[in-house]
Amino acid sequence: MAILQILEFPDPRLRQIAAPVTVFDEKLEVLIEDMFATMYEAQGIGLAATQVDVHKRLLVIDVSENKDSPQALINPSFEIIDQELVDYDEGCLSVPGFYEIVSRPAEIKVAAQDRTGEAVEFFADGLLSTCIQHEIDHLDGKLFVDYISLLKRQRIRHKLEKEHKKSA
Ligand code: QAP
Ligand code: CO
């Protein structure tokens, strides 16, 4: 298992649109395992392939308390079930150290494939719903900071750019 490097805002590679996964092979299995290892090591609850510079439509999540419910979603999409918006204080492994309130639809129905290519469907609400919507956004080149004010986004960008210069 390998720990992958996580791209950080405002890296332009986070803006790429990911392409569907068409091959379900050993290479995909390895990528999924590396993404879980990377997410757990960084103490995250979700990670999209885009964040590790792989522009394919897959994500891993584990919103459980005990970190014992890994879920890999391949080619995920969702339908809004409950339009009511819920607020979460969102963070992102690609925007380390920053959290902002984002409103998203409360309940969704998720359609995806598992790691074998088998179709899966389920309803999600609460943190799971928010997290899946946040991660699918990554596959479309979107970040949670796109939902906040330009002023706040620019402040975050400048602070992270300063950090990146220090460690470069
Ligand atoms: C997306 O984000 C999410 O800044 C997943 O220093 C987060 O796992 C959806 C993290 C919250 C809904 C609510 C962030 C870890 C992890 C940081 C994450 C940090 C260390 C973020
Ligand atoms: Co994120």
PDB file of N, CA, C and O in Angstrom, residues 23-25 28-30 32-33 36 60 70-74 113-118 120:
ATOM      1  N   VAL A  23     -12.528   0.054 -16.969  1.00  0.00           N
ATOM      2  CA  VAL A  23     -11.827  -1.224 -16.751  1.00  0.00           C
ATOM      3  C   VAL A  23     -11.760  -1.518 -15.252  1.00  0.00           C
ATOM      4  O   VAL A  23     -11.280  -0.693 -14.474  1.00  0.00           O
ATOM      5  N   PHE A  24     -12.284  -2.661 -14.860  1.00  0.00           N
ATOM      6  CA  PHE A  24     -12.275  -3.068 -13.448  1.00  0.00           C
ATOM      7  C   PHE A  24     -11.231  -4.162 -13.279  1.00  0.00           C
ATOM      8  O   PHE A  24     -11.532  -5.346 -13.390  1.00  0.00           O
ATOM      9  N   ASP A  25     -10.003  -3.727 -13.041  1.00  0.00           N
ATOM     10  CA  ASP A  25      -8.896  -4.685 -12.995  1.00  0.00           C
ATOM     11  C   ASP A  25      -8.084  -4.533 -11.708  1.00  0.00           C
ATOM     12  O   ASP A  25      -8.455  -3.774 -10.810  1.00  0.00           O
ATOM     13  N   LEU A  28      -7.046  -1.030 -10.726  1.00  0.00           N
ATOM     14  CA  LEU A  28      -8.097  -0.261 -10.043  1.00  0.00           C
ATOM     15  C   LEU A  28      -8.119  -0.635  -8.562  1.00  0.00           C
ATOM     16  O   LEU A  28      -8.231   0.238  -7.686  1.00  0.00           O
ATOM     17  N   GLU A  29      -8.018  -1.951  -8.262  1.00  0.00           N
ATOM     18  CA  GLU A  29      -7.987  -2.434  -6.869  1.00  0.00           C
ATOM     19  C   GLU A  29      -6.858  -1.761  -6.090  1.00  0.00           C
ATOM     20  O   GLU A  29      -7.044  -1.323  -4.955  1.00  0.00           O
ATOM     21  N   VAL A  30      -5.685  -1.703  -6.712  1.00  0.00           N
ATOM     22  CA  VAL A  30      -4.514  -1.108  -6.050  1.00  0.00           C
ATOM     23  C   VAL A  30      -4.764   0.381  -5.794  1.00  0.00           C
ATOM     24  O   VAL A  30      -4.480   0.887  -4.706  1.00  0.00           O
ATOM     25  N   ILE A  32      -7.646   1.881  -5.399  1.00  0.00           N
ATOM     26  CA  ILE A  32      -8.634   2.000  -4.321  1.00  0.00           C
ATOM     27  C   ILE A  32      -7.959   1.800  -2.961  1.00  0.00           C
ATOM     28  O   ILE A  32      -8.169   2.589  -2.023  1.00  0.00           O
ATOM     29  N   GLU A  33      -7.130   0.763  -2.845  1.00  0.00           N
ATOM     30  CA  GLU A  33      -6.447   0.493  -1.567  1.00  0.00           C
ATOM     31  C   GLU A  33      -5.520   1.654  -1.194  1.00  0.00           C
ATOM     32  O   GLU A  33      -5.464   2.063  -0.039  1.00  0.00           O
ATOM     33  N   PHE A  36      -7.650   4.538   0.071  1.00  0.00           N
ATOM     34  CA  PHE A  36      -8.083   4.333   1.469  1.00  0.00           C
ATOM     35  C   PHE A  36      -6.930   4.607   2.430  1.00  0.00           C
ATOM     36  O   PHE A  36      -7.095   5.313   3.436  1.00  0.00           O
ATOM     37  N   VAL A  60     -13.484   7.315  -2.410  1.00  0.00           N
ATOM     38  CA  VAL A  60     -13.570   6.452  -1.228  1.00  0.00           C
ATOM     39  C   VAL A  60     -14.085   7.293  -0.066  1.00  0.00           C
ATOM     40  O   VAL A  60     -13.791   8.489   0.029  1.00  0.00           O
ATOM     41  N   PRO A  70     -15.380   1.255   5.251  1.00  0.00           N
ATOM     42  CA  PRO A  70     -14.867   1.768   3.976  1.00  0.00           C
ATOM     43  C   PRO A  70     -15.843   1.496   2.838  1.00  0.00           C
ATOM     44  O   PRO A  70     -16.448   0.424   2.772  1.00  0.00           O
ATOM     45  N   GLN A  71     -16.019   2.481   1.990  1.00  0.00           N
ATOM     46  CA  GLN A  71     -16.907   2.335   0.846  1.00  0.00           C
ATOM     47  C   GLN A  71     -16.215   2.966  -0.361  1.00  0.00           C
ATOM     48  O   GLN A  71     -15.828   4.131  -0.316  1.00  0.00           O
ATOM     49  N   ALA A  72     -16.053   2.179  -1.427  1.00  0.00           N
ATOM     50  CA  ALA A  72     -15.489   2.713  -2.674  1.00  0.00           C
ATOM     51  C   ALA A  72     -16.626   2.833  -3.677  1.00  0.00           C
ATOM     52  O   ALA A  72     -17.378   1.879  -3.892  1.00  0.00           O
ATOM     53  N   LEU A  73     -16.793   4.015  -4.254  1.00  0.00           N
ATOM     54  CA  LEU A  73     -17.856   4.235  -5.237  1.00  0.00           C
ATOM     55  C   LEU A  73     -17.211   4.551  -6.587  1.00  0.00           C
ATOM     56  O   LEU A  73     -16.422   5.500  -6.708  1.00  0.00           O
ATOM     57  N   ILE A  74     -17.564   3.746  -7.594  1.00  0.00           N
ATOM     58  CA  ILE A  74     -17.026   3.933  -8.933  1.00  0.00           C
ATOM     59  C   ILE A  74     -18.141   4.500  -9.823  1.00  0.00           C
ATOM     60  O   ILE A  74     -19.281   4.036  -9.746  1.00  0.00           O
ATOM     61  N   GLN A 113     -21.037   2.009  -9.082  1.00  0.00           N
ATOM     62  CA  GLN A 113     -20.599   0.626  -9.241  1.00  0.00           C
ATOM     63  C   GLN A 113     -19.634   0.321  -8.115  1.00  0.00           C
ATOM     64  O   GLN A 113     -18.981   1.226  -7.582  1.00  0.00           O
ATOM     65  N   ASP A 114     -19.562  -0.965  -7.726  1.00  0.00           N
ATOM     66  CA  ASP A 114     -18.556  -1.334  -6.736  1.00  0.00           C
ATOM     67  C   ASP A 114     -17.273  -1.709  -7.472  1.00  0.00           C
ATOM     68  O   ASP A 114     -17.183  -1.586  -8.690  1.00  0.00           O
ATOM     69  N   ARG A 115     -16.281  -2.166  -6.725  1.00  0.00           N
ATOM     70  CA  ARG A 115     -14.963  -2.393  -7.329  1.00  0.00           C
ATOM     71  C   ARG A 115     -14.935  -3.542  -8.326  1.00  0.00           C
ATOM     72  O   ARG A 115     -13.975  -3.688  -9.082  1.00  0.00           O
ATOM     73  N   THR A 116     -16.016  -4.329  -8.348  1.00  0.00           N
ATOM     74  CA  THR A 116     -16.085  -5.414  -9.328  1.00  0.00           C
ATOM     75  C   THR A 116     -16.885  -5.005 -10.559  1.00  0.00           C
ATOM     76  O   THR A 116     -17.004  -5.753 -11.519  1.00  0.00           O
ATOM     77  N   GLY A 117     -17.474  -3.788 -10.508  1.00  0.00           N
ATOM     78  CA  GLY A 117     -18.275  -3.313 -11.632  1.00  0.00           C
ATOM     79  C   GLY A 117     -19.766  -3.541 -11.430  1.00  0.00           C
ATOM     80  O   GLY A 117     -20.588  -3.115 -12.246  1.00  0.00           O
ATOM     81  N   GLU A 118     -20.120  -4.178 -10.324  1.00  0.00           N
ATOM     82  CA  GLU A 118     -21.512  -4.442  -9.974  1.00  0.00           C
ATOM     83  C   GLU A 118     -22.232  -3.130  -9.641  1.00  0.00           C
ATOM     84  O   GLU A 118     -21.686  -2.294  -8.915  1.00  0.00           O
ATOM     85  N   VAL A 120     -24.616  -0.585  -7.775  1.00  0.00           N
ATOM     86  CA  VAL A 120     -25.133  -0.438  -6.408  1.00  0.00           C
ATOM     87  C   VAL A 120     -26.004   0.812  -6.357  1.00  0.00           C
ATOM     88  O   VAL A 120     -25.768   1.777  -7.098  1.00  0.00           O
TER      89      VAL A 120
END
